[in-house]
PDB file of C-alpha atoms in Angstrom:
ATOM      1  CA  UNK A   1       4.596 -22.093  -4.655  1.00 83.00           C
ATOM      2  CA  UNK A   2       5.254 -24.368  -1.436  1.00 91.00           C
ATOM      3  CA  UNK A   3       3.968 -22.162   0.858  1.00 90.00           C
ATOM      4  CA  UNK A   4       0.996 -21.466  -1.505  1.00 93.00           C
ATOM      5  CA  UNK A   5       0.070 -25.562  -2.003  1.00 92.00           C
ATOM      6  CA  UNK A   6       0.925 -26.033   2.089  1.00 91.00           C
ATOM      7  CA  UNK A   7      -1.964 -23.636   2.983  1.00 92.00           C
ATOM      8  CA  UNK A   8      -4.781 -25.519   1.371  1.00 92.00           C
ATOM      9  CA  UNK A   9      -4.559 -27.898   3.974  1.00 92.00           C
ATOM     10  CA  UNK A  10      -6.265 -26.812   7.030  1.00 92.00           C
ATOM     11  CA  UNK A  11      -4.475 -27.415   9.723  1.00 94.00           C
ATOM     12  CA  UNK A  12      -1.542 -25.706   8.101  1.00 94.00           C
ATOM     13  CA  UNK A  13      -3.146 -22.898   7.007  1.00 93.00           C
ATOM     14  CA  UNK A  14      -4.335 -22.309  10.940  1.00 93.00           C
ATOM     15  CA  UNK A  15      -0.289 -22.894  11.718  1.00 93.00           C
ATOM     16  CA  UNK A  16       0.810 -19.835   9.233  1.00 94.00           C
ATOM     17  CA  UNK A  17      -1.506 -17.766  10.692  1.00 93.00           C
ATOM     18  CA  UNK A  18      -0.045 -17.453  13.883  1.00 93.00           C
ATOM     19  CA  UNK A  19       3.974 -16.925  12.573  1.00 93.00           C
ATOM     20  CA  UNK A  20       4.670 -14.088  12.974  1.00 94.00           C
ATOM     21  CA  UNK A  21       8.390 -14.315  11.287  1.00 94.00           C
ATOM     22  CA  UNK A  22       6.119 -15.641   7.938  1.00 94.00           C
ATOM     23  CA  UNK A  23       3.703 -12.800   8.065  1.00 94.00           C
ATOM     24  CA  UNK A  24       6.850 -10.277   8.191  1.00 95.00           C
ATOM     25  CA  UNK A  25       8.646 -11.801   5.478  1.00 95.00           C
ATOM     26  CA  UNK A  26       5.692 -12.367   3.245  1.00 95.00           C
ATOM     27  CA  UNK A  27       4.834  -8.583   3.828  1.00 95.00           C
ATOM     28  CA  UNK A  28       8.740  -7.210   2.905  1.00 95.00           C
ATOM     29  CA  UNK A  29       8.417  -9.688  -0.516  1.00 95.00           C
ATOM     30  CA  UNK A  30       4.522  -8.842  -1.600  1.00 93.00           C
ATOM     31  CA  UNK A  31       5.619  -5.234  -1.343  1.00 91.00           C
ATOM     32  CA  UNK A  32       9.109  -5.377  -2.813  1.00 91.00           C
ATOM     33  CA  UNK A  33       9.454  -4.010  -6.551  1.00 86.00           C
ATOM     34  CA  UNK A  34      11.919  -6.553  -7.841  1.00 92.00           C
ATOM     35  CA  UNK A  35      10.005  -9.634  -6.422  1.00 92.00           C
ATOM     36  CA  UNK A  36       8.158 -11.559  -9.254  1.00 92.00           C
ATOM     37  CA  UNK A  37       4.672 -11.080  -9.480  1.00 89.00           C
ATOM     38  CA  UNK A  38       3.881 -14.908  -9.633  1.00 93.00           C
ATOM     39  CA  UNK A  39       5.500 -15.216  -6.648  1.00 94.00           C
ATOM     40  CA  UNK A  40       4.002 -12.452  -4.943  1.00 93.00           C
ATOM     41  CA  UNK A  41       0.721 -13.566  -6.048  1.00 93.00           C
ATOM     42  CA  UNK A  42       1.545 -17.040  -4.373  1.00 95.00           C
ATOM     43  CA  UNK A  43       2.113 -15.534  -1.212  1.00 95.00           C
ATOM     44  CA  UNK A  44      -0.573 -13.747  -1.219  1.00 94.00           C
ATOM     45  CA  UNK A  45      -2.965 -16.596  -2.205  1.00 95.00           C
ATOM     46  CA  UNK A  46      -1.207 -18.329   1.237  1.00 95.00           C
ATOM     47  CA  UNK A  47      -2.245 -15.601   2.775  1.00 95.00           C
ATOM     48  CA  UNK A  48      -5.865 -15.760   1.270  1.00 94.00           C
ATOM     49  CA  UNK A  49      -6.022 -19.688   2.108  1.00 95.00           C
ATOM     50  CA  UNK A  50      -4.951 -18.812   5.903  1.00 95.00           C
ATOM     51  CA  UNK A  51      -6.946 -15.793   6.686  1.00 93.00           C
ATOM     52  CA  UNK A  52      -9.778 -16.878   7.903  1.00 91.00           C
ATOM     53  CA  UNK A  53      -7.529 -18.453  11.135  1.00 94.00           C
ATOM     54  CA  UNK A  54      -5.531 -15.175  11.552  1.00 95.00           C
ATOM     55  CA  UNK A  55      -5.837 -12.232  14.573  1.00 95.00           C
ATOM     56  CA  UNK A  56      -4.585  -9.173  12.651  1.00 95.00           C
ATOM     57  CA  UNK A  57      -5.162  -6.932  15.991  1.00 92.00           C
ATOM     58  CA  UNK A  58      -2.126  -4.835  17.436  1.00 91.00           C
ATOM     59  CA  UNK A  59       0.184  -7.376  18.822  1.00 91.00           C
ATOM     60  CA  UNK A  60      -0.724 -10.401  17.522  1.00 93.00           C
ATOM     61  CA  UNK A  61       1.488 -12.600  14.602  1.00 89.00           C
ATOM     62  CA  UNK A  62      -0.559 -11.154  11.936  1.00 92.00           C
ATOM     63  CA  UNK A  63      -1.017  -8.050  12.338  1.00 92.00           C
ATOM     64  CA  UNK A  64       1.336  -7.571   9.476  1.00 94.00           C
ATOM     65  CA  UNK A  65      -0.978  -9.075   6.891  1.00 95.00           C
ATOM     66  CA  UNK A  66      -3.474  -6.148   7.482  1.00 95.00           C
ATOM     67  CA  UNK A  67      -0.760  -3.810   7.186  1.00 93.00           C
ATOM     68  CA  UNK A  68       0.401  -5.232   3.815  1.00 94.00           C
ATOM     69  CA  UNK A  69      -3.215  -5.349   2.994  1.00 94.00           C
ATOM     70  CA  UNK A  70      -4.006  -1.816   3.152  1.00 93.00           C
ATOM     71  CA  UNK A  71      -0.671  -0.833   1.258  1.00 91.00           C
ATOM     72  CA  UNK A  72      -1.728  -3.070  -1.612  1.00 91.00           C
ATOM     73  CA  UNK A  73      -5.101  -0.954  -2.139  1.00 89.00           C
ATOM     74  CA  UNK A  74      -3.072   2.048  -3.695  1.00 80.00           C
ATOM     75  CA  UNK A  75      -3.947   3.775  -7.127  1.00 69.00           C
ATOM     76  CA  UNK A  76      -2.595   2.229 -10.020  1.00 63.00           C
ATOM     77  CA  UNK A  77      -2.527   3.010 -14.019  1.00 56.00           C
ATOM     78  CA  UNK A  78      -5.194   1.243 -15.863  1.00 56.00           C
ATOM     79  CA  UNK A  79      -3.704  -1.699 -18.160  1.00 58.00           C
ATOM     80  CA  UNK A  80      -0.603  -2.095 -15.627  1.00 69.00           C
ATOM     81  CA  UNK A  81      -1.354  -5.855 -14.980  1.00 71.00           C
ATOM     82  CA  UNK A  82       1.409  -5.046 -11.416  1.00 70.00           C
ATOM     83  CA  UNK A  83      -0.824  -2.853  -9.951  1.00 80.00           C
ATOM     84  CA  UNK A  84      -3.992  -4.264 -10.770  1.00 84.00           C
ATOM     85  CA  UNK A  85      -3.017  -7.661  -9.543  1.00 87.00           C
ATOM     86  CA  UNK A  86      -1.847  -6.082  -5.939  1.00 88.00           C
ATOM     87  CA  UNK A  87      -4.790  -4.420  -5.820  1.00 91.00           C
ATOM     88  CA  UNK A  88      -7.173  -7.528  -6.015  1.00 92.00           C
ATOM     89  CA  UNK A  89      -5.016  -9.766  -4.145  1.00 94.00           C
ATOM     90  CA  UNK A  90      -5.000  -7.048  -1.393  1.00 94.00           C
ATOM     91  CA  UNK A  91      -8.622  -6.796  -1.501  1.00 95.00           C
ATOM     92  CA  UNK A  92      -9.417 -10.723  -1.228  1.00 96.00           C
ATOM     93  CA  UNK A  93      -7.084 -10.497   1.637  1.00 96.00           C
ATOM     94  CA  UNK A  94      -9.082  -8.333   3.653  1.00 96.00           C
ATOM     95  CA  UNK A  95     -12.885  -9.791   2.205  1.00 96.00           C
ATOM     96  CA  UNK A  96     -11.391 -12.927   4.309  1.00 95.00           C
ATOM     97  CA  UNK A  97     -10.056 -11.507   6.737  1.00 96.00           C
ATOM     98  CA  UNK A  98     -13.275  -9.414   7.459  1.00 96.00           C
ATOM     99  CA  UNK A  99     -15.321 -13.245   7.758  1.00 94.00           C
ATOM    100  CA  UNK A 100     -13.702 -13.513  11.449  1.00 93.00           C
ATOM    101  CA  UNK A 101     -15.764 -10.443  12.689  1.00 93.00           C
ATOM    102  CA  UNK A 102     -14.755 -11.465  16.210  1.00 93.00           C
ATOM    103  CA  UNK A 103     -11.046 -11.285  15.472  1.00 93.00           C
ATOM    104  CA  UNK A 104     -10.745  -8.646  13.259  1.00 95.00           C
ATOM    105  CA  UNK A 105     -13.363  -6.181  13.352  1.00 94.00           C
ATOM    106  CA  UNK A 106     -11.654  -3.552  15.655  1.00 94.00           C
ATOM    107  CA  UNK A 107      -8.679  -3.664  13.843  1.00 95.00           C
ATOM    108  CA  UNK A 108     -10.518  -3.089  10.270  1.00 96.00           C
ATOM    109  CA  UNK A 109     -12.491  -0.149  11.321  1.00 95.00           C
ATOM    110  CA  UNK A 110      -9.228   1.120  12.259  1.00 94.00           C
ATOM    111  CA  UNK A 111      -8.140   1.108   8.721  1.00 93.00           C
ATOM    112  CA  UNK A 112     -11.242   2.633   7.453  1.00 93.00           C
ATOM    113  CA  UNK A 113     -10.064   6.092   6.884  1.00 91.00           C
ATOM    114  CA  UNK A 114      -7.851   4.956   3.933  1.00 91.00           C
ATOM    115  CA  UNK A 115      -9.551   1.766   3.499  1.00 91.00           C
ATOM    116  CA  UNK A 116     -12.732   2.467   2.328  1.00 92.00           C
ATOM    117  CA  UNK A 117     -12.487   5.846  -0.228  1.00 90.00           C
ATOM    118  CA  UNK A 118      -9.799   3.210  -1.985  1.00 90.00           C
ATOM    119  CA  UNK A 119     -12.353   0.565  -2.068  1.00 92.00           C
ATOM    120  CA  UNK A 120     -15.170   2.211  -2.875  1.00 91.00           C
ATOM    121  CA  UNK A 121     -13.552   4.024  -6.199  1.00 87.00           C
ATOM    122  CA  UNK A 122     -12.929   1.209  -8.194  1.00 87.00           C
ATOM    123  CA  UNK A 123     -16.292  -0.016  -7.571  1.00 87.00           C
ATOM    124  CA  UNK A 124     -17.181   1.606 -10.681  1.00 81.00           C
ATOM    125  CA  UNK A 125     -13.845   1.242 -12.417  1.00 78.00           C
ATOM    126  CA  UNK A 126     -13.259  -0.862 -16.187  1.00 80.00           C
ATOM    127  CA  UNK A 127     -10.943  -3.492 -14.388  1.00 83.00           C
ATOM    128  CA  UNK A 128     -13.571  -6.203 -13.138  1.00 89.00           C
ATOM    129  CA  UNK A 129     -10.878  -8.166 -11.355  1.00 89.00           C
ATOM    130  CA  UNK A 130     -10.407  -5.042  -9.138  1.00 90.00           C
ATOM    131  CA  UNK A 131     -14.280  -4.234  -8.845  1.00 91.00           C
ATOM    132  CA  UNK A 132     -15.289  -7.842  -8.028  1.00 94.00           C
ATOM    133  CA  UNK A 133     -12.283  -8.116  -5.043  1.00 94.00           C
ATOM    134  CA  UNK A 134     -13.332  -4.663  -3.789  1.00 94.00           C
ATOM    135  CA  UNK A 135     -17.001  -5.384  -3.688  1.00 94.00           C
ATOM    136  CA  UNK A 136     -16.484  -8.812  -2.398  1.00 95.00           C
ATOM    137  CA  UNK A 137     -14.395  -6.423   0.504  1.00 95.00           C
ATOM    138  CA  UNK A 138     -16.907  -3.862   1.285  1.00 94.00           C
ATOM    139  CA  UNK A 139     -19.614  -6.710   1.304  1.00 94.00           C
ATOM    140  CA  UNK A 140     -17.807  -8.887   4.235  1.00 95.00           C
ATOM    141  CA  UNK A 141     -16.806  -5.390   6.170  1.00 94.00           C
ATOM    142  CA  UNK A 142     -20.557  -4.485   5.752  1.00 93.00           C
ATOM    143  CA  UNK A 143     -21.546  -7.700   8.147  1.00 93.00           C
ATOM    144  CA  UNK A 144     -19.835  -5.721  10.788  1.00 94.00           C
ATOM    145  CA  UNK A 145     -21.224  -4.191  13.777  1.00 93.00           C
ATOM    146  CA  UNK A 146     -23.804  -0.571  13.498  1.00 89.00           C
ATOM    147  CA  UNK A 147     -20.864   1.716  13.876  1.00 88.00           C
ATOM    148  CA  UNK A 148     -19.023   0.516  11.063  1.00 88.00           C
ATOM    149  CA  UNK A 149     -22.044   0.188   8.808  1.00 88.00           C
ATOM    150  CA  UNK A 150     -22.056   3.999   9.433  1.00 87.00           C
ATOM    151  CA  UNK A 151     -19.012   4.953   8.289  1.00 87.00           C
ATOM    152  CA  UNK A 152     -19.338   2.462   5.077  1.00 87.00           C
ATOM    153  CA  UNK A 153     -22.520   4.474   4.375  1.00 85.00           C
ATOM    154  CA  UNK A 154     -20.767   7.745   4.685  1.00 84.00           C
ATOM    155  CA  UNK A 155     -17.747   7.064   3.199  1.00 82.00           C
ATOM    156  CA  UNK A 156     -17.819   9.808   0.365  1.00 73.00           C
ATOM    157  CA  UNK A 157     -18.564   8.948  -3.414  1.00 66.00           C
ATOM    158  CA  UNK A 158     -20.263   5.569  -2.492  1.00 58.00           C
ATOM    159  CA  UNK A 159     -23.617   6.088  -2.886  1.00 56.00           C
ATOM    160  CA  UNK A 160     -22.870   6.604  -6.687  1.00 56.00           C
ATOM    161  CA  UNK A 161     -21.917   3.370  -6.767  1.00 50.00           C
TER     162      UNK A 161
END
């Protein structure tokens, strides 16, 4: 809950973007079974708060974050508050981390493969939580450049949506 209340302040949000030690920690506890999921949700609401400041590229302190991410978007069972929770915290994490285009961009696309199809099926799903964090996702990762535009138009199923 430190952490969490910390990263509302600017200027240390900016400084827990670049540790690299926090982003690897964080990532081993958000995806641990046996951690709480308050305080999973905690860390991931740091990691919300601090996004916007963070690099996830290869090689740089965060690149961990977008890793987590990615593994949080997996299929869950409908009423399984767990799942559905990682989910949308996984999702809000990369709708902020796709608002620093010039950061982030390359290493998004990169992602799309798995990204997207995951994204893009709960559009239409019952739990709004998940809808409105993937939406609010595929929205920010549609401000990026032509190419990626592209491949969000041909990822498959989402024109039913």
């Amino acid at each position: 809950n430190v952490l969490r209340n910390l990263s509302f302040i600017e200027k240390n949000a900016a400084l827990f973007a670049e540790s690299m030690n926090l982003h690897e920690m964080v990532g081993r506890l958000v995806l641990c079974p046996k951690v709480a999921l308050e305080i999973k949700n905690n860390l991931t609401d740091m990691w919300i708060n601090s996004a916007s400041y963070m690099n996830v590229s290869e090689g740089y302190p965060a690149e961990k974050v977008l890793v987590t991410a990615v593994s949080c978007l997996d299929p869950f069972l409908p009423g399984q508050e767990y799942f559905v929770s990682r989910f949308a915290k996984g999702a809000d994490i990369l709708a902020r981390l796709a608002t620093n285009i010039d950061k982030n961009e390359g290493a998004i696309t990169a992602c799309f493969d798995v990204l997207l199809p995951r994204l893009i099926d709960v559009l239409g799903g019952q739990q709004r939580r998940v809808a409105a964090a993937a939406l609010s996702a595929v929205c920010n990762v549609s401000m990026f450049d032509w190419p990626a535009r592209g491949k969000l138009a041909r990822t498959p199923r989402g024109i039913d949506r």
